[in-house]
Each structure stands twice: as structure tokens, then as C-alpha cells.
Short mmCIF file of C-alpha atoms and ligand atoms in Angstrom, two decimals:
data_model
loop_
_atom_site.label_atom_id
_atom_site.label_comp_id
_atom_site.label_asym_id
_atom_site.label_seq_id
_atom_site.Cartn_x
_atom_site.Cartn_y
_atom_site.Cartn_z
CA UNK D 1084 -4.53 34.24 14.93
CA UNK D 1085 -2.88 31.09 13.50
CA UNK D 1086 -3.58 27.76 15.11
CA UNK D 1087 0.11 27.54 16.05
CA UNK D 1088 -0.17 30.62 18.21
CA UNK D 1089 -2.89 28.88 20.24
CA UNK D 1090 -0.99 25.87 20.87
CA UNK D 1091 1.33 25.61 23.98
CA UNK D 1092 4.73 25.96 22.25
CA UNK D 1093 6.41 22.82 23.60
CA UNK D 1094 3.90 20.41 22.04
CA UNK D 1095 5.29 18.94 18.88
CA UNK D 1096 3.37 19.29 15.65
CA UNK D 1097 2.72 15.62 14.10
CA UNK D 1098 2.07 15.61 10.53
CA UNK D 1099 0.74 12.57 8.95
CA UNK D 1100 3.83 12.02 6.76
CA UNK D 1101 6.70 14.30 6.27
CA UNK D 1102 8.36 14.04 2.88
CA UNK D 1103 10.22 17.16 3.45
CA UNK D 1104 12.19 15.57 6.44
CA UNK D 1105 13.04 12.70 4.16
CA UNK D 1106 14.26 14.81 1.32
CA UNK D 1107 16.64 16.78 3.64
CA UNK D 1108 18.53 13.44 4.26
CA UNK D 1109 19.00 12.68 0.53
CA UNK D 1110 18.95 16.12 -1.03
CA UNK D 1111 22.47 15.86 -2.52
CA UNK D 1112 22.11 12.65 -4.09
CA UNK D 1113 18.81 13.38 -5.49
CA UNK D 1114 20.33 16.56 -7.12
CA UNK D 1115 23.03 14.52 -8.76
CA UNK D 1116 20.69 11.82 -9.98
CA UNK D 1117 18.24 14.09 -11.51
CA UNK D 1118 20.48 16.54 -12.98
CA UNK D 1119 22.48 13.55 -14.73
CA UNK D 1120 19.10 12.46 -16.35
CA UNK D 1121 18.40 16.19 -17.53
CA UNK D 1122 21.98 16.60 -18.90
CA UNK D 1123 21.70 13.48 -20.93
CA UNK D 1124 17.99 14.17 -21.93
CA UNK D 1125 17.53 10.44 -21.54
CA UNK D 1126 13.74 11.04 -20.37
CA UNK D 1127 11.79 8.10 -21.88
CA UNK D 1128 12.67 4.55 -20.98
CA UNK D 1129 16.36 5.66 -20.27
CA UNK D 1130 19.05 3.84 -18.49
CA UNK D 1131 17.92 4.70 -15.00
CA UNK D 1132 14.72 2.89 -15.82
CA UNK D 1133 16.26 -0.54 -16.68
CA UNK D 1134 18.80 -0.12 -13.70
CA UNK D 1135 15.89 0.69 -11.30
CA UNK D 1136 13.78 -2.32 -12.65
CA UNK D 1137 16.84 -4.72 -12.06
CA UNK D 1138 17.52 -3.33 -8.55
CA UNK D 1139 13.78 -3.24 -7.49
CA UNK D 1140 13.28 -6.94 -8.79
CA UNK D 1141 16.42 -7.99 -6.75
CA UNK D 1142 15.09 -6.15 -3.85
CA UNK D 1143 11.76 -8.24 -4.10
CA UNK D 1144 13.77 -11.48 -4.53
CA UNK D 1145 12.16 -11.76 -7.98
CA UNK D 1146 13.54 -11.96 -11.61
CA UNK D 1147 11.75 -9.16 -13.47
CA UNK D 1148 10.36 -5.77 -12.83
CA UNK D 1149 8.61 -3.47 -15.46
CA UNK D 1150 8.36 0.25 -14.59
CA UNK D 1151 4.87 1.84 -15.46
CA UNK D 1152 3.36 5.25 -14.58
CA UNK D 1153 1.37 4.34 -11.54
CA UNK D 1154 0.24 1.41 -9.23
CA UNK D 1155 -3.17 1.32 -10.75
CA UNK D 1156 -1.71 0.80 -14.16
CA UNK D 1157 0.64 -1.74 -12.73
CA UNK D 1158 -2.50 -3.76 -11.51
CA UNK D 1159 -4.52 -3.19 -14.78
CA UNK D 1160 -1.35 -4.21 -17.10
CA UNK D 1161 -0.73 -7.18 -14.97
CA UNK D 1162 -4.21 -8.37 -15.53
CA UNK D 1163 -4.07 -7.54 -19.17
CA UNK D 1164 -0.72 -9.45 -19.47
CA UNK D 1165 -2.54 -12.61 -18.28
CA UNK D 1166 -5.31 -11.85 -20.94
CA UNK D 1167 -7.99 -11.12 -18.20
CA UNK D 1168 -10.83 -8.99 -19.55
CA UNK D 1169 -14.24 -8.89 -20.60
CA UNK D 1170 -16.53 -12.05 -19.23
CA UNK D 1171 -13.94 -12.62 -16.58
CA UNK D 1172 -14.38 -12.25 -12.64
CA UNK D 1173 -11.40 -11.11 -10.56
CA UNK D 1174 -11.80 -11.31 -6.73
CA UNK D 1175 -10.55 -8.70 -4.29
CA UNK D 1176 -10.92 -7.17 -0.97
CA UNK D 1177 -13.90 -4.87 -0.17
CA UNK D 1178 -11.61 -3.10 2.50
CA UNK D 1179 -9.04 -1.52 0.17
CA UNK D 1180 -8.20 1.51 -1.76
CA UNK D 1181 -10.69 1.83 -4.67
CA UNK D 1182 -7.73 1.46 -7.22
CA UNK D 1183 -7.71 -2.45 -6.50
CA UNK D 1184 -11.26 -2.69 -7.98
CA UNK D 1185 -10.72 0.24 -10.63
CA UNK D 1186 -7.82 -1.79 -12.16
CA UNK D 1187 -10.12 -4.80 -12.76
CA UNK D 1188 -12.80 -2.58 -14.17
CA UNK D 1189 -10.34 -0.96 -16.54
CA UNK D 1190 -9.13 -4.20 -17.70
CA UNK D 1191 -12.73 -4.92 -18.84
CA UNK D 1192 -13.25 -7.54 -16.08
CA UNK D 1193 -15.83 -7.51 -13.26
CA UNK D 1194 -14.50 -6.92 -9.68
CA UNK D 1195 -16.03 -9.51 -7.19
CA UNK D 1196 -15.56 -8.12 -3.67
CA UNK D 1197 -15.22 -10.03 -0.46
CA UNK D 1198 -14.81 -9.27 3.16
CA UNK D 1199 -11.50 -9.21 5.07
CA UNK D 1200 -10.50 -10.95 8.28
CA UNK D 1201 -10.79 -8.91 11.39
CA UNK D 1202 -7.40 -9.44 12.66
CA UNK D 1203 -5.24 -8.47 9.94
CA UNK D 1204 -7.75 -6.55 7.70
CA UNK D 1205 -6.56 -8.54 4.52
CA UNK D 1206 -8.83 -10.64 2.41
CA UNK D 1207 -10.78 -13.39 4.16
CA UNK D 1208 -9.72 -16.69 2.45
CA UNK D 1209 -12.90 -18.57 3.11
CA UNK D 1210 -14.83 -15.73 1.59
CA UNK D 1211 -12.73 -15.95 -1.66
CA UNK D 1212 -13.54 -19.60 -1.87
CA UNK D 1213 -17.19 -18.88 -1.58
CA UNK D 1214 -16.88 -16.24 -4.34
CA UNK D 1215 -15.25 -18.50 -6.98
CA UNK D 1216 -17.36 -19.20 -10.06
CA UNK D 1217 -16.48 -20.65 -13.47
CA UNK D 1218 -15.66 -17.25 -14.61
CA UNK D 1219 -13.15 -16.58 -11.97
CA UNK D 1220 -9.79 -16.04 -13.47
CA UNK D 1221 -7.63 -14.17 -10.88
CA UNK D 1222 -7.38 -13.01 -7.34
CA UNK D 1223 -5.79 -9.83 -6.10
CA UNK D 1224 -4.82 -10.12 -2.43
CA UNK D 1225 -4.09 -6.64 -0.95
CA UNK D 1226 -1.20 -6.29 1.60
CA UNK D 1227 -3.14 -3.78 3.35
CA UNK D 1228 -1.35 -1.08 5.56
CA UNK D 1229 1.92 -2.94 4.78
CA UNK D 1230 0.72 -6.38 6.32
CA UNK D 1231 0.85 -9.18 3.93
CA UNK D 1232 -2.46 -11.16 3.05
CA UNK D 1233 -2.76 -14.96 4.10
CA UNK D 1234 -0.78 -16.10 0.94
CA UNK D 1235 -0.30 -19.87 1.56
CA UNK D 1236 -4.05 -20.66 1.65
CA UNK D 1237 -4.61 -18.21 -1.24
CA UNK D 1238 -2.10 -20.04 -3.24
CA UNK D 1239 -3.64 -23.38 -2.38
CA UNK D 1240 -7.12 -22.10 -3.62
CA UNK D 1241 -5.71 -20.55 -6.60
CA UNK D 1242 -3.77 -23.87 -7.66
CA UNK D 1243 -7.03 -25.87 -7.17
CA UNK D 1244 -9.02 -23.57 -9.35
CA UNK D 1245 -6.40 -22.43 -11.76
CA UNK D 1246 -6.54 -18.84 -10.69
CA UNK D 1247 -3.85 -16.26 -11.41
CA UNK D 1248 -2.80 -14.21 -8.22
CA UNK D 1249 -1.85 -10.68 -8.75
CA UNK D 1250 -0.55 -9.23 -5.33
CA UNK D 1251 -1.67 -5.63 -4.63
CA UNK D 1252 1.57 -4.76 -3.05
CA UNK D 1253 1.14 -0.97 -3.40
CA UNK D 1254 1.48 -0.44 0.26
CA UNK D 1255 3.87 -3.31 0.86
CA UNK D 1256 7.51 -2.70 -0.33
CA UNK D 1257 9.71 -4.98 1.54
CA UNK D 1258 6.75 -6.90 3.31
CA UNK D 1259 7.52 -10.44 4.17
CA UNK D 1260 5.43 -13.43 4.39
CA UNK D 1261 6.87 -16.71 5.85
CA UNK D 1262 10.36 -15.23 4.91
CA UNK D 1263 9.59 -14.30 1.34
CA UNK D 1264 9.20 -10.75 0.07
CA UNK D 1265 6.03 -9.36 -1.29
CA UNK D 1266 6.68 -9.38 -5.11
CA UNK D 1267 7.31 -13.01 -5.38
CA UNK D 1268 4.18 -14.46 -3.44
CA UNK D 1269 1.87 -14.80 -6.41
CA UNK D 1270 2.26 -14.80 -10.17
CA UNK D 1271 2.83 -10.99 -10.43
CA UNK D 1272 2.78 -8.08 -8.14
CA UNK D 1273 1.91 -4.25 -8.52
CA UNK D 1274 3.64 -1.66 -6.60
CA UNK D 1275 2.79 1.87 -6.42
CA UNK D 1276 5.42 4.85 -6.06
CA UNK D 1277 2.71 7.44 -5.07
CA UNK D 1278 4.90 9.99 -2.99
CA UNK D 1279 3.57 8.93 0.40
CA UNK D 1280 4.07 5.22 -0.06
CA UNK D 1281 6.97 3.57 1.66
CA UNK D 1282 9.09 3.86 -1.49
CA UNK D 1283 7.70 7.05 -3.21
CA UNK D 1284 8.56 8.98 -6.39
CA UNK D 1285 8.50 12.78 -6.85
CA UNK D 1286 5.25 12.19 -8.79
CA UNK D 1287 3.28 9.05 -9.91
CA UNK D 1288 4.99 5.88 -10.84
CA UNK D 1289 4.63 2.06 -10.43
CA UNK D 1290 5.93 -1.19 -11.26
CA UNK D 1291 4.96 -4.91 -11.89
CA UNK D 1292 7.17 -7.71 -10.49
CA UNK D 1293 6.97 -11.17 -11.88
CA UNK D 1294 9.06 -14.40 -12.23
CA UNK D 1295 7.36 -15.11 -15.50
CA UNK D 1296 9.65 -14.27 -18.53
CA UNK D 1297 6.79 -14.20 -21.10
CA UNK D 1298 4.55 -12.05 -18.83
CA UNK D 1299 7.51 -9.59 -18.26
CA UNK D 1300 8.09 -9.32 -22.08
CA UNK D 1301 4.26 -8.66 -22.61
CA UNK D 1302 4.27 -5.98 -19.92
CA UNK D 1303 7.34 -4.31 -21.75
CA UNK D 1304 5.24 -3.91 -24.77
CA UNK D 1305 1.87 -3.30 -23.05
CA UNK D 1306 3.38 -0.08 -21.46
CA UNK D 1307 4.98 0.97 -24.71
CA UNK D 1308 2.16 0.99 -27.47
CA UNK D 1309 2.32 -2.76 -27.90
CA UNK D 1310 5.67 -2.27 -29.63
CA UNK D 1311 8.37 -4.78 -30.05
CA UNK D 1312 10.81 -2.85 -31.96
CA UNK D 1313 10.41 0.85 -32.95
CA UNK D 1314 7.27 1.29 -35.11
CA UNK D 1315 6.25 -2.26 -35.07
CA UNK D 1316 3.05 -2.88 -33.04
CA UNK D 1317 2.00 -6.29 -32.30
CA UNK D 1318 -1.11 -5.28 -30.27
CA UNK D 1319 -2.92 -2.15 -29.23
CA UNK D 1320 -0.68 -1.17 -26.17
CA UNK D 1321 -0.69 1.98 -23.98
CA UNK D 1322 1.71 4.81 -22.98
CA UNK D 1323 2.07 3.89 -19.53
CA UNK D 1324 5.91 4.21 -18.83
CA UNK D 1325 7.86 4.98 -15.66
CA UNK D 1326 9.71 8.43 -16.30
CA UNK D 1327 13.51 8.14 -16.30
CA UNK D 1328 13.59 11.16 -13.91
CA UNK D 1329 11.23 9.17 -11.34
CA UNK D 1330 13.29 6.04 -11.90
CA UNK D 1331 16.69 8.00 -10.96
CA UNK D 1332 15.06 9.40 -7.77
CA UNK D 1333 13.73 5.86 -6.92
CA UNK D 1334 17.07 4.32 -7.34
CA UNK D 1335 18.57 6.87 -4.77
CA UNK D 1336 15.66 5.94 -2.36
CA UNK D 1337 15.69 2.21 -2.81
CA UNK D 1338 19.04 2.28 -1.29
CA UNK D 1339 17.53 3.58 1.99
CA UNK D 1340 14.40 1.47 2.06
CA UNK D 1341 15.59 -1.21 4.34
CA UNK D 1342 16.68 1.26 6.80
CA UNK D 1343 13.42 3.25 6.57
CA UNK D 1344 11.28 0.21 6.84
CA UNK D 1345 13.25 -0.81 9.83
CA UNK D 1346 12.54 2.69 11.38
CA UNK D 1347 8.85 2.17 10.67
CA UNK D 1348 8.84 -1.37 12.42
CA UNK D 1349 10.57 0.36 15.47
CA UNK D 1350 8.00 3.15 15.39
CA UNK D 1351 5.36 0.61 15.48
CA UNK D 1352 6.88 -1.12 18.49
CA UNK D 1353 6.99 2.33 20.18
CA UNK D 1354 3.31 3.00 19.36
CA UNK D 1355 2.55 -0.39 20.96
CA UNK D 1356 4.34 0.21 24.02
CA UNK D 1357 2.96 3.59 24.60
CA UNK D 1358 -0.72 2.56 23.76
CA UNK D 1359 -0.67 -0.92 25.25
CA UNK D 1360 -3.63 -1.50 27.56
CA UNK D 1361 -5.31 1.92 26.74
CA UNK D 1362 -8.48 0.22 25.69
CA UNK D 1363 -8.22 0.52 21.98
CA UNK D 1364 -7.70 -2.08 19.46
CA UNK D 1365 -4.01 -2.04 18.18
CA UNK D 1366 -2.51 -3.43 15.09
CA UNK D 1367 -0.18 -6.57 15.21
CA UNK D 1368 1.22 -9.14 13.05
CA UNK D 1369 -0.05 -12.56 12.20
CA UNK D 1370 2.34 -15.43 12.68
CA UNK D 1371 4.79 -15.42 9.80
CA UNK D 1372 4.09 -11.89 8.59
CA UNK D 1373 6.55 -9.06 8.70
CA UNK D 1374 4.66 -5.74 8.07
CA UNK D 1375 6.40 -2.70 6.63
CA UNK D 1376 4.04 -0.56 8.54
CA UNK D 1377 2.73 1.67 5.69
CA UNK D 1378 0.07 2.80 8.09
CA UNK D 1379 -0.52 2.24 11.78
CA UNK D 1380 -4.08 1.83 12.07
CA UNK D 1381 -5.98 1.72 15.32
CA UNK D 1382 -9.72 1.03 16.01
CA UNK D 1383 -12.05 3.04 18.36
CA UNK D 1384 -15.75 3.30 18.69
CA UNK D 1385 -15.60 6.91 19.18
CA UNK D 1386 -13.17 7.35 16.09
CA UNK D 1387 -14.50 10.59 14.75
CA UNK D 1388 -14.42 12.25 18.02
CA UNK D 1389 -10.90 11.07 18.70
CA UNK D 1390 -9.81 12.07 15.31
CA UNK D 1391 -11.06 15.73 16.13
CA UNK D 1392 -9.36 15.67 19.37
CA UNK D 1393 -5.96 14.77 17.76
CA UNK D 1394 -6.40 17.28 15.07
CA UNK D 1395 -7.15 20.03 17.53
CA UNK D 1396 -3.86 19.18 19.26
CA UNK D 1397 -1.72 19.30 16.19
CA UNK D 1398 -1.69 15.55 15.17
CA UNK D 1399 -2.84 14.77 11.75
CA UNK D 1400 -4.74 11.42 11.94
CA UNK D 1401 -6.48 10.03 8.78
CA UNK D 1402 -8.96 7.32 7.70
CA UNK D 1403 -8.05 4.51 5.50
CA UNK D 1404 -10.80 4.13 4.03
CA UNK D 1405 -14.07 6.00 5.27
CA UNK D 1406 -16.30 4.65 2.37
CA UNK D 1407 -15.87 0.99 1.41
CA UNK D 1408 -15.78 0.22 -2.24
CA UNK D 1409 -18.99 -1.60 -2.51
CA UNK D 1410 -20.94 1.54 -1.42
CA UNK D 1411 -19.02 3.96 -3.48
CA UNK D 1412 -21.28 5.79 -6.04
CA UNK D 1413 -18.74 4.50 -8.68
CA UNK D 1414 -19.53 0.91 -7.92
CA UNK D 1415 -23.46 1.07 -7.36
CA UNK D 1416 -23.86 -1.06 -10.54
CA UNK D 1417 -22.29 -4.09 -9.03
CA UNK D 1418 -25.47 -4.61 -6.89
CA UNK D 1419 -23.71 -4.74 -3.51
CA UNK D 1420 -25.63 -3.04 -0.63
CA UNK D 1421 -24.81 -1.93 2.88
CA UNK D 1422 -24.47 -4.86 5.08
CA UNK D 1423 -22.73 -7.10 2.62
CA UNK D 1424 -19.28 -6.90 4.19
CA UNK D 1425 -19.75 -6.44 7.86
CA UNK D 1426 -16.02 -6.40 8.87
CA UNK D 1427 -15.05 -3.86 6.13
CA UNK D 1428 -18.20 -1.66 7.22
CA UNK D 1429 -17.14 -1.79 10.76
CA UNK D 1430 -13.47 -0.79 9.70
CA UNK D 1431 -14.92 2.27 7.82
CA UNK D 1432 -16.61 3.42 11.02
CA UNK D 1433 -13.75 2.56 13.61
CA UNK D 1434 -10.28 2.71 11.89
CA UNK D 1435 -8.00 5.62 12.55
CA UNK D 1436 -4.41 5.81 10.87
CA UNK D 1437 -1.89 7.65 13.34
CA UNK D 1438 1.06 9.47 11.84
CA UNK D 1439 3.66 7.06 10.65
CA UNK D 1440 7.04 7.56 8.80
CA UNK D 1441 10.61 6.72 9.21
CA UNK D 1442 11.56 10.09 10.48
CA UNK D 1443 8.95 10.54 13.23
CA UNK D 1444 10.55 10.90 16.70
CA UNK D 1445 9.99 9.05 19.67
CA UNK D 1446 8.82 12.41 21.47
CA UNK D 1447 6.23 12.74 18.84
CA UNK D 1448 4.94 9.23 19.06
CA UNK D 1449 4.62 9.75 22.87
CA UNK D 1450 2.90 12.82 22.45
CA UNK D 1451 0.40 11.23 20.03
CA UNK D 1452 -0.10 8.28 22.65
CA UNK D 1453 -0.47 10.66 25.63
CA UNK D 1454 -2.88 12.72 23.65
CA UNK D 1455 -4.93 9.49 22.88
CA UNK D 1456 -4.90 8.65 26.56
CA UNK D 1457 -6.08 11.93 27.69
CA UNK D 1458 -9.09 11.72 25.33
CA UNK D 1459 -9.90 8.08 26.64
CA UNK D 1460 -9.79 9.09 30.30
CA UNK D 1461 -12.25 11.96 29.59
CA UNK D 1462 -14.59 9.31 28.39
CA UNK D 1463 -14.52 6.49 30.61
CA UNK D 1464 -17.95 5.96 30.43
CA UNK D 1465 -17.95 5.38 26.71
CA UNK D 1466 -17.71 1.62 25.55
CA UNK D 1467 -14.37 1.31 23.45
CA UNK D 1468 -13.00 -1.65 21.36
CA UNK D 1469 -10.93 -3.01 24.05
CA UNK D 1470 -8.95 -6.03 22.73
CA UNK D 1471 -5.32 -6.03 21.52
CA UNK D 1472 -4.72 -8.00 18.36
CA UNK D 1473 -3.13 -11.41 18.40
CA UNK D 1474 0.50 -10.26 18.76
CA UNK D 1475 1.97 -6.75 18.87
CA UNK D 1476 4.56 -5.82 16.42
CA UNK D 1477 7.70 -7.78 16.97
CA UNK D 1478 10.69 -5.85 18.35
CA UNK D 1479 13.23 -7.43 16.06
CA UNK D 1480 13.38 -4.28 13.74
C1 PLP O 1602 -1.91 3.51 -3.64
C2 PLP O 1602 -2.47 2.22 -3.93
C3 PLP O 1602 -2.97 1.90 -5.20
C4 PLP O 1602 -2.66 2.69 -6.53
O1 PLP O 1602 -1.68 3.20 -6.80
P1 PLP O 1602 -1.43 4.61 -7.50
O2 PLP O 1602 0.15 4.64 -7.67
O3 PLP O 1602 -1.87 5.59 -6.77
O4 PLP O 1602 -2.17 4.39 -8.82
C5 PLP O 1602 -3.51 0.55 -5.48
N1 PLP O 1602 -3.72 -0.23 -4.25
C6 PLP O 1602 -3.60 0.18 -3.16
C7 PLP O 1602 -3.94 -0.75 -2.02
C8 PLP O 1602 -2.92 1.37 -2.81
O5 PLP O 1602 -2.51 1.75 -1.55
#
């Protein structure tokens, strides 16, 4: 017997994301755009790539965008474009996806991890300051879950110490900080087009955004064998290009991104409305921050039991991230130990990402909230994380 048959039929199933639902709204346009590329056999650095780069740079209110093969590549190549490598240290958040650190390692530099601020889960600026040494060359603030990092104080620190800022905007397509878009808040910014991101390709993809013309030119060569003109190689570059087919898909989707992000913002408002006062810590927005709600992340002391409760009722909840970077086997050699980053570690035990995507319905959100409330009322005896963050999502979506 399938799980579906065990469920009362009127309960909605709630997937974590629903890329099929999104595809059905743009199927015709995707078909046209991809068949055009195939008919023209314009597969590598084709016209759609340069058009998408122009359009994405404009979306970010920045000058240049260079398409690459993933968000991880975007971070690594941005570091390389600034000549950051062996002997250098780059500071980033311990509470992130591992790619933020991997990109630093792959560029040959040493990742220096720091803890995050407990209200936004983005990097703690005072911790950055303490981690700066004469070897520090750059900082990678991560706009985690779609919420911007505290960029003004980070910029002040970076200016004072001569550091390069590379935004990890892989979860933050369209995020604003004090009115300005992610992508123009540092020296360069890396975005991912992994399918589940707010702007996702039908495969891997990424892009670097910058206002620096010289860095943009270097990145164009870095991603394409270090080539300036055909068969003339100025340095040992890579093959890390964004596929024309993916660029064609992304051009179609970019036209909907504002609308999809507004829907996510509205969905965050609904979650807040239906969960407010339930006793769990709900996500909010810091003053001046406009999140694009890549993820809607709550905190609960009984997180694992709550997750099981939701999954058994047809709701896909997920954990971002269950094992912090500093205790991953891949990074044991950095010498960190359990206890080094208390906020990050408590997040790893308590965070739970609820289903979030533009097409999720109000009924589905209400069902998720109701299922959480049922779980909580069964466990009144348990102590729960019981504060609401500074300010709920603003309803201005
Ligand atoms: C997705 C992601 C990346 C890596 O992007 P890929 O395209 O998967 O390589 C890097 N940093 C963060 C914060 C991400 O969420």
C-alpha cells in the first residue's frame, strides 16, 4: 500500500519545491527558446549567453555579468580574478553551504570560518574583525536563505583593511540591502543557477556580477581557457562556461523572477500569519533588508521530531544545514572543533526549512502551519524556542 493511500484524501501533499508546477507556466516559451538554440547549433558562448549576461547585470543594477558553469565556479573564479590564492586567507561564514568554503580552497587559499549573528543567520561582523590577520585578502559574506548580510559594516571593515568583498549571492537573486540589489553590494558577487534556486536552470549554471571592467575581462578569459582571442592563451584558464541552452532557459525565467520573488515574499507573510505565537522562532527581516525567501527557516528544540511529524503527513521539510562546515570530515585539517561556533552549531540542531516556492498555495501553507500547531499542542510539556525574530516579513510584497 502506498503512503498516499494511507493519507486522508483531502490533505494536500506539500513538496519542498515544485519545479514541475513552475515549468507548466512557461512551457511554451521554454520550448521556443531551447529549440532556437538547437536549430542554430549555437551551443558554446552563443548569443543567448551574452544577452542573458546583459539582462542579469541589469537586473542586479550592476555593469557586468559573466556566465559560468556553477555557483561554486563563480565564487572560485571571482577569487582567482582578484589574484587570491596560496598563502592568502579568506573569511566566510561557518553557517553556509559547503561550497562557500570549497571555492576558497579550490582557489588555493585558506578558508577562515566565523560564526553568524543569531537574528539573521548571516555572518557576525564583529567575528570577521577578530579573524582578520595580515594574510586576510577577502571576505565572502553569504546572503543565507535569501536574506542579505550586514553589508555596510562589512564594507567599512573591508575598506579599512583593504579586503575584497565577494558576495555569496547563490541564494539571493533579487535580494535588496538598503535599497540596493545583491550583486552590487561588494566588489563582485557569485550567483548559482542550480535548479532549486530562486532563478534556476535545467542543469548547473552560475554567474559572477561586478562593476569592475578589468575583473570582468579577466573572468571572461578565466572561464574560457585563459583565451583572449582564439588559440591565444594569456594564462592557464579553465573550461567553466555557462551553456547557451541554459542561458536561453534563464532568459525566459528572468522575465518572471520579480513576480516569483514577490510570491515568495507573500508566502513568507502567510507563514508568519499562520505560525505567529505558536512558540517557535520564526524568521524575519533586519531593518533595511529585503529577503527573497529562498528558504523559510524556523527553529525548534524538538526539530527532528517535528520534521518526522511533517514528513509523515505529506509535508517535505528539510534541514539547511545539518552538519556545519567546521566539523565536516572534508575540513578536519583546518583544526576547528565542536564548540567553536555556538550559533552555527545550535542552528544545525534546531533549524527546519518549510516548503517554499512561488507556486505553493495558501491552502498548502495553512496545512503546514496547522500540522506544526498540532505537533506543538501534543507536546506542551517540552520547552521550545519561544521568541519571534525582531520583525516579521514585511507585507509590502
Ligand atoms: C547553491 C550554493 C552554492 C553553490 O552553487 P552551485 O551552483 O551548486 O555550485 C554556493 N553557496 C551557497 C550559499 C549556495 O546555496
